[in-house]
């Protein structure tokens, strides 16, 4: 598994919820793996600019 540089994190002024730029998360491509509790999820940016998260 390759690691890209840390994605850009933006903090919303109304809350402390971190916000990530999807293009930073996917690097130069359109897909990224996201790990949660040992499970792998796939984030994909479609040609229409929509986000899809699948397991």
XYZ file of N, CA and C in Angstrom:
165
model
N 0.854 -1.183 0.000
C 0.000 0.000 0.000
C 0.888 1.230 0.000
N 0.619 2.150 -0.869
C 1.405 3.369 -0.910
C 0.661 4.467 -0.184
N 1.419 5.321 0.437
C 0.831 6.441 1.172
C 1.159 7.726 0.436
N 0.157 8.543 0.236
C 0.380 9.839 -0.376
C 0.526 10.863 0.741
N 0.967 12.055 0.414
C 1.078 13.089 1.447
C -0.263 13.315 2.129
N -0.207 13.832 3.332
C -1.432 14.089 4.082
C -2.368 14.965 3.263
N -3.648 14.568 3.172
C -4.607 15.383 2.422
C -4.818 16.717 3.111
N -5.213 17.689 2.325
C -5.500 18.991 2.902
C -6.690 18.875 3.836
N -6.568 19.486 4.994
C -7.652 19.475 5.966
C -8.130 20.905 6.141
N -9.424 21.104 5.999
C -10.035 22.406 6.215
C -10.942 22.285 7.427
N -10.904 23.251 8.308
C -11.773 23.215 9.484
C -12.915 24.199 9.279
N -14.124 23.690 9.390
C -15.309 24.537 9.252
C -15.372 25.490 10.428
N -15.748 26.708 10.187
C -15.791 27.698 11.256
C -16.917 27.412 12.240
N -17.976 26.746 11.798
C -19.122 26.495 12.668
C -18.909 25.298 13.589
N -17.951 24.422 13.278
C -17.731 23.250 14.117
C -16.276 22.823 14.028
N -15.939 21.815 14.817
C -14.579 21.285 14.806
C -14.457 20.080 13.883
N -15.454 19.848 13.037
C -15.430 18.701 12.142
C -14.397 18.932 11.043
N -13.415 18.025 10.906
C -12.443 18.204 9.827
C -13.094 17.966 8.467
N -12.642 18.720 7.484
C -13.148 18.596 6.130
C -11.968 18.319 5.213
N -12.086 17.299 4.370
C -10.999 16.892 3.494
C -11.368 17.165 2.048
N -10.435 17.691 1.297
C -10.634 17.899 -0.123
C -10.496 16.546 -0.820
N -11.526 16.092 -1.506
C -11.534 14.761 -2.123
C -10.414 14.604 -3.142
N -10.086 15.647 -3.862
C -9.004 15.550 -4.855
C -7.650 15.409 -4.166
N -7.494 15.962 -2.975
C -6.256 15.773 -2.217
C -6.170 14.352 -1.688
N -7.296 13.802 -1.264
C -7.329 12.438 -0.733
C -6.977 11.433 -1.827
N -7.449 11.654 -3.044
C -7.198 10.711 -4.132
C -5.876 10.966 -4.847
N -5.179 12.019 -4.486
C -3.889 12.301 -5.118
C -4.065 12.641 -6.584
N -3.206 12.087 -7.435
C -3.267 12.384 -8.866
C -4.351 11.579 -9.580
N -4.958 10.627 -8.872
C -5.960 9.771 -9.502
C -7.374 10.131 -9.095
N -8.263 9.151 -9.239
C -9.668 9.365 -8.901
C -10.152 8.391 -7.837
N -9.226 7.598 -7.259
C -9.626 6.606 -6.270
C -8.695 6.641 -5.067
N -9.248 6.245 -3.916
C -8.457 6.134 -2.691
C -9.036 5.024 -1.833
N -8.183 4.375 -1.058
C -8.627 3.385 -0.076
C -8.742 4.083 1.267
N -9.799 3.765 1.986
C -10.013 4.306 3.323
C -10.173 3.126 4.266
N -9.400 3.112 5.342
C -9.466 2.019 6.307
C -10.249 2.451 7.534
N -11.119 1.558 8.013
C -11.892 1.798 9.229
C -12.026 0.484 9.973
N -11.445 0.413 11.153
C -11.540 -0.787 11.994
C -11.186 -2.064 11.235
N -10.115 -2.012 10.462
C -9.660 -3.190 9.737
C -10.397 -3.467 8.442
N -11.392 -2.680 8.110
C -12.156 -2.842 6.869
C -11.667 -1.817 5.845
N -11.615 -2.225 4.596
C -11.187 -1.331 3.525
C -12.397 -0.847 2.743
N -12.456 0.447 2.541
C -13.498 1.080 1.738
C -12.810 1.799 0.589
N -13.529 1.971 -0.506
C -12.970 2.618 -1.685
C -13.761 3.878 -2.001
N -13.044 4.978 -2.122
C -13.640 6.256 -2.494
C -13.287 6.511 -3.952
N -14.290 6.859 -4.749
C -14.064 7.094 -6.172
C -14.751 8.378 -6.599
N -14.051 9.172 -7.395
C -14.634 10.361 -8.010
C -15.053 9.961 -9.421
N -16.330 10.126 -9.745
C -16.835 9.750 -11.065
C -16.496 10.826 -12.099
N -16.714 10.503 -13.365
C -16.494 11.480 -14.435
C -17.412 12.686 -14.283
N -18.571 12.472 -13.649
C -19.533 13.561 -13.436
C -19.196 14.388 -12.196
N -18.104 14.033 -11.496
C -17.696 14.792 -10.320
C -18.415 14.393 -9.046
N -19.041 13.229 -9.032
C -19.734 12.728 -7.841
C -18.796 11.812 -7.067
N -19.078 11.638 -5.772
C -18.294 10.732 -4.941
C -19.065 9.453 -4.683
N -18.361 8.325 -4.768
C -18.948 7.024 -4.453
C -18.038 6.348 -3.441
N -18.614 5.875 -2.339
C -17.877 5.137 -1.319
C -18.434 3.723 -1.283
N -17.571 2.726 -1.524
C -18.005 1.330 -1.523
C -17.105 0.517 -0.617
N -17.609 -0.642 -0.233
C -16.846 -1.540 0.627
C -16.199 -2.598 -0.219
